[in-house]
Coordinates of N, CA, C and O in Angstrom, one line a residue:
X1211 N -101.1 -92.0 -17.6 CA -101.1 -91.1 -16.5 C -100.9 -91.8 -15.2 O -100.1 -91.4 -14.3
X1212 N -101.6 -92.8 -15.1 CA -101.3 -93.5 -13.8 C -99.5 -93.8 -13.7 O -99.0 -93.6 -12.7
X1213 N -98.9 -94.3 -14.7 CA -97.6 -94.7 -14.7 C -97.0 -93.3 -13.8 O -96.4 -93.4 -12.8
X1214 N -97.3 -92.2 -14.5 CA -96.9 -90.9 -14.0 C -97.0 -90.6 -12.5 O -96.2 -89.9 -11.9
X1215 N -98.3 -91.2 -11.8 CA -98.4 -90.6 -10.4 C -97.9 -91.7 -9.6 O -97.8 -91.6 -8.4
X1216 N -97.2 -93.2 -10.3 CA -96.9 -94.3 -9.1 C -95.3 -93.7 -9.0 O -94.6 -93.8 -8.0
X1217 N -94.7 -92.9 -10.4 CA -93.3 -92.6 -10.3 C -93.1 -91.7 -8.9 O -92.4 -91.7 -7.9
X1218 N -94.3 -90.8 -9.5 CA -94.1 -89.5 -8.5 C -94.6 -90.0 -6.8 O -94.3 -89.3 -5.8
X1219 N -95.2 -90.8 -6.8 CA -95.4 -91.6 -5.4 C -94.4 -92.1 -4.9 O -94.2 -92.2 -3.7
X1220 N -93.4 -92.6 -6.2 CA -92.0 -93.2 -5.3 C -91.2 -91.8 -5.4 O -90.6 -91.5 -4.3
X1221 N -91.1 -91.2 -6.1 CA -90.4 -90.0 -6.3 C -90.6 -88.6 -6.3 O -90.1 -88.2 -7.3
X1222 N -91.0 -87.9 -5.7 CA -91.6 -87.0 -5.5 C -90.5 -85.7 -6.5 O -90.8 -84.8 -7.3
X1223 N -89.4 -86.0 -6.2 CA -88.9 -85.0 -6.6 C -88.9 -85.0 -8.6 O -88.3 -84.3 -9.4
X1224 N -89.7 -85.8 -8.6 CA -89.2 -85.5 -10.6 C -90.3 -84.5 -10.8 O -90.3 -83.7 -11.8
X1225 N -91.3 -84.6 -9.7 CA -92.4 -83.7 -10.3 C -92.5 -82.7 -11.3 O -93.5 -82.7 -12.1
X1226 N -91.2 -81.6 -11.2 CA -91.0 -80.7 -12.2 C -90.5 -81.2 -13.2 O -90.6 -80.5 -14.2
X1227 N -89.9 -82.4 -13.4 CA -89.5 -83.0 -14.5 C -91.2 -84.0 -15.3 O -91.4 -84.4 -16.5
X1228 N -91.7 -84.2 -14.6 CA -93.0 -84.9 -15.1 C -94.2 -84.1 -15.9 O -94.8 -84.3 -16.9
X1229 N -94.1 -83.0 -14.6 CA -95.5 -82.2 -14.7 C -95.5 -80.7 -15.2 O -94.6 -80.4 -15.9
X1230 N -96.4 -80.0 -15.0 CA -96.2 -78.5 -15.3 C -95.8 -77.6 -14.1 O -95.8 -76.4 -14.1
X1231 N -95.3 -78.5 -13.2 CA -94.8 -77.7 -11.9 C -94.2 -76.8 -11.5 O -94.2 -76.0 -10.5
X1232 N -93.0 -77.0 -13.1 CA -91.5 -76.0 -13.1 C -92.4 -75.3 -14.5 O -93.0 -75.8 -15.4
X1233 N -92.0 -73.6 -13.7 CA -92.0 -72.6 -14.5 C -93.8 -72.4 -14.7 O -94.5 -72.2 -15.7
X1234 N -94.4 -72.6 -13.1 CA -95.8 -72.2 -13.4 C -96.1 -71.6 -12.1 O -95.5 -71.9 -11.1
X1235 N -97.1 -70.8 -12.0 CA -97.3 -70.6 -10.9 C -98.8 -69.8 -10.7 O -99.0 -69.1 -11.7
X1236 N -99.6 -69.9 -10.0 CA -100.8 -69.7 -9.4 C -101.3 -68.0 -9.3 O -100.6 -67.3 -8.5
X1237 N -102.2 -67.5 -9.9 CA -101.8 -66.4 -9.6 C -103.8 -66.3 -9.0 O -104.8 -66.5 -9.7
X1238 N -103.6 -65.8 -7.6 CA -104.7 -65.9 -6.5 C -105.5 -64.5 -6.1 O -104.8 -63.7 -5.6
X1239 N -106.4 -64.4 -6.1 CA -107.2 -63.3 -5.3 C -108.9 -63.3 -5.3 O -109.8 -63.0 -6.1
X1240 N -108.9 -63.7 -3.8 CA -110.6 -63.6 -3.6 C -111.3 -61.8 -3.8 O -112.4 -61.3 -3.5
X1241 N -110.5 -61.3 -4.3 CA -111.3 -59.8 -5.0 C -111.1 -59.0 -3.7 O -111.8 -58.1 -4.0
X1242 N -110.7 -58.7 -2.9 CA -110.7 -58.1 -1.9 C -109.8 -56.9 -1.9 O -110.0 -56.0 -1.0
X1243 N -109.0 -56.9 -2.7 CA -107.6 -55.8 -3.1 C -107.4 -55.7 -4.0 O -106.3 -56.2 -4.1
X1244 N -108.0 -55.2 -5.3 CA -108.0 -55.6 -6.7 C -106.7 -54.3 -7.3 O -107.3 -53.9 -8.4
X1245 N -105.6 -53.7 -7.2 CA -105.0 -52.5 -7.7 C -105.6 -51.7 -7.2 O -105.8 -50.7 -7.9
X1246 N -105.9 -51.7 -6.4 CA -106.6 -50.4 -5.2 C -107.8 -49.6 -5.2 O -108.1 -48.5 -4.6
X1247 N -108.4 -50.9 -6.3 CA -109.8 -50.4 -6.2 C -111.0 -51.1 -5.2 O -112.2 -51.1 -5.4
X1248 N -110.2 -51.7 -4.0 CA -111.1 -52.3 -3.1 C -111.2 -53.5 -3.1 O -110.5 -54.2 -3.8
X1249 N -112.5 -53.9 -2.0 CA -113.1 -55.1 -2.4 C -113.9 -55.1 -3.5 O -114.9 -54.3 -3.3
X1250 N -114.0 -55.7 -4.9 CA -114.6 -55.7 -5.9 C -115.2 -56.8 -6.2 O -116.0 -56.9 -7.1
X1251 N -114.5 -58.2 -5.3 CA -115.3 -59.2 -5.6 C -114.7 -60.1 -6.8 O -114.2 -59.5 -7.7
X1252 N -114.7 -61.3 -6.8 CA -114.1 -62.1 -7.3 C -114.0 -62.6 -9.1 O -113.1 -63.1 -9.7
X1253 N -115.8 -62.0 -9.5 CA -115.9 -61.6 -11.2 C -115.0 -60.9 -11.7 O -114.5 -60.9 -12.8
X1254 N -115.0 -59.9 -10.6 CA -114.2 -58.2 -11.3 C -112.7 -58.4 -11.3 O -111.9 -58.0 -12.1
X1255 N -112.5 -59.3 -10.3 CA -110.9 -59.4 -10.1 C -110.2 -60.4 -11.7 O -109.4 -60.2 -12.6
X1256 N -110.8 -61.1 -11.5 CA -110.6 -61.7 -12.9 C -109.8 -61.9 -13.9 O -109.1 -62.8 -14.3
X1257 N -110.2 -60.1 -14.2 CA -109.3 -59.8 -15.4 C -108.2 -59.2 -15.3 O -107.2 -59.3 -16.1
X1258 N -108.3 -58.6 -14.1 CA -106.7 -58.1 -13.4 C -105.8 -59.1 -13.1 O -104.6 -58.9 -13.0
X1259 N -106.3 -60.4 -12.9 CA -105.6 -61.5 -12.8 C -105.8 -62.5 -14.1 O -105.3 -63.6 -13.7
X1260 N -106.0 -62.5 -14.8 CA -105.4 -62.4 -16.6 C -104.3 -61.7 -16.6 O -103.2 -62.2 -16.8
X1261 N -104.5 -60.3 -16.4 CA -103.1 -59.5 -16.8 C -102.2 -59.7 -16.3 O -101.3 -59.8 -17.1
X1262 N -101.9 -59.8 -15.3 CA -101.3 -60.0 -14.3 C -100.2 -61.6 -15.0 O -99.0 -61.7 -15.4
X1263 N -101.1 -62.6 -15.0 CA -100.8 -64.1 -15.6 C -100.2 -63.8 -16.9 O -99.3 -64.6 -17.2
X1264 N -100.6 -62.7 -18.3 CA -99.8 -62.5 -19.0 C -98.5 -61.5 -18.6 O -97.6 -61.7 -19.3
X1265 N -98.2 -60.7 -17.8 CA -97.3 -60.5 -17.5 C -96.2 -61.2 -16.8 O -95.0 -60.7 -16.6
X1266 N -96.6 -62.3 -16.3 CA -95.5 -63.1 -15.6 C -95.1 -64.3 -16.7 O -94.2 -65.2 -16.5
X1267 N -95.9 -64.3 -17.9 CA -95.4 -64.9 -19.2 C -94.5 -64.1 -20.0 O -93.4 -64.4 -20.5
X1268 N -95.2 -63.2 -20.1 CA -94.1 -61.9 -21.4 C -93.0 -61.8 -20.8 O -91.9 -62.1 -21.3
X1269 N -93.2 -61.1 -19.3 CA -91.9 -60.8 -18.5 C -90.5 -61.2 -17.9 O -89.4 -60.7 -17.7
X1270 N -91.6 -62.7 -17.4 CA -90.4 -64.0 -16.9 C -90.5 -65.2 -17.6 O -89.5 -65.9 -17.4
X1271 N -91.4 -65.6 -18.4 CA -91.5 -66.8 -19.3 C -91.8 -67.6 -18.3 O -91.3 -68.8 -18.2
X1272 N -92.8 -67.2 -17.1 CA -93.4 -68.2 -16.6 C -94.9 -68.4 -16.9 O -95.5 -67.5 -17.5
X1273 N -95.5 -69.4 -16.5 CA -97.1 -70.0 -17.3 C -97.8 -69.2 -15.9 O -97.4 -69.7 -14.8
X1274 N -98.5 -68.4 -15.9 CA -99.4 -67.8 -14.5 C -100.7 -68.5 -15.1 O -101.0 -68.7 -16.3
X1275 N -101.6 -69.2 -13.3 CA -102.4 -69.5 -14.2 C -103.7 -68.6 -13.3 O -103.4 -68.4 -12.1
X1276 N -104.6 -68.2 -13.5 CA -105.2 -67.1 -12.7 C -106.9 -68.0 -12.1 O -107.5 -68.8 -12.8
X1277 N -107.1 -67.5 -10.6 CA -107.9 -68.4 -10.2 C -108.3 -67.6 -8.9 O -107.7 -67.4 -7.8
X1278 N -109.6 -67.0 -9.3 CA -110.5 -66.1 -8.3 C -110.9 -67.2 -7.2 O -110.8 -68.4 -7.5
X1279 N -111.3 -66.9 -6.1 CA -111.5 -67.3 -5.2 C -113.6 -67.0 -4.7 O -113.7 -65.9 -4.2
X1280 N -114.5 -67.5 -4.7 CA -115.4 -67.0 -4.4 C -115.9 -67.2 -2.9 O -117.0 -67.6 -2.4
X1281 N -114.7 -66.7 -2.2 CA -114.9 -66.8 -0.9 C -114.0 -65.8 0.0 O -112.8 -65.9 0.0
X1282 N -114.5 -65.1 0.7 CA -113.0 -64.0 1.5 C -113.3 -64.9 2.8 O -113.0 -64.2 3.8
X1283 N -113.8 -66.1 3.1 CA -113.8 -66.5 4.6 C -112.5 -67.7 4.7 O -112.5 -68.8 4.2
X1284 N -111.3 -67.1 5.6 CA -110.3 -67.7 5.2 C -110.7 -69.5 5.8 O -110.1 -70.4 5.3
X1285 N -111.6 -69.6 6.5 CA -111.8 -71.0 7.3 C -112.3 -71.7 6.2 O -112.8 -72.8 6.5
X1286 N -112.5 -71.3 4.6 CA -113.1 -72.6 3.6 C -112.5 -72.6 2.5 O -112.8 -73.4 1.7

């Protein structure tokens, strides 16, 4: 692993070629807007953001990876 991060230290651009970089992406919500059922808070959001992460797999063949936030205070 270390070999891996001195490359990408000189190289920044292989990253997608090294890592899980290409064809993944983040899928975010501190619960605050959950499909329009409000702020519900970041347990509840969860699973909407599972679905969500399987749908951008089945749909686009991208890796979603889903990641509640337990915080709505944007300063942390």
């Amino acid at each position: 692993m270390a070999a891996v991060s001195r490359e990408l230290a000189e190289k920044p651009a292989r990253a997608r070629e090294l890592t899980r970089a290409a064809g993944a992406v983040a899928v975010v919500s501190d619960g605050s807007a959950v499909l329009g059922l409000g702020n519900v808070g970041p347990q509840a959001a969860l699973p909407v953001m599972e679905g969500k992460a399987m749908l951008f797999r089945g749909l686009g063949g991208v890796n979603g990876w889903p990641i509640v936030l337990s915080t709505q205070d944007p300063d942390e």
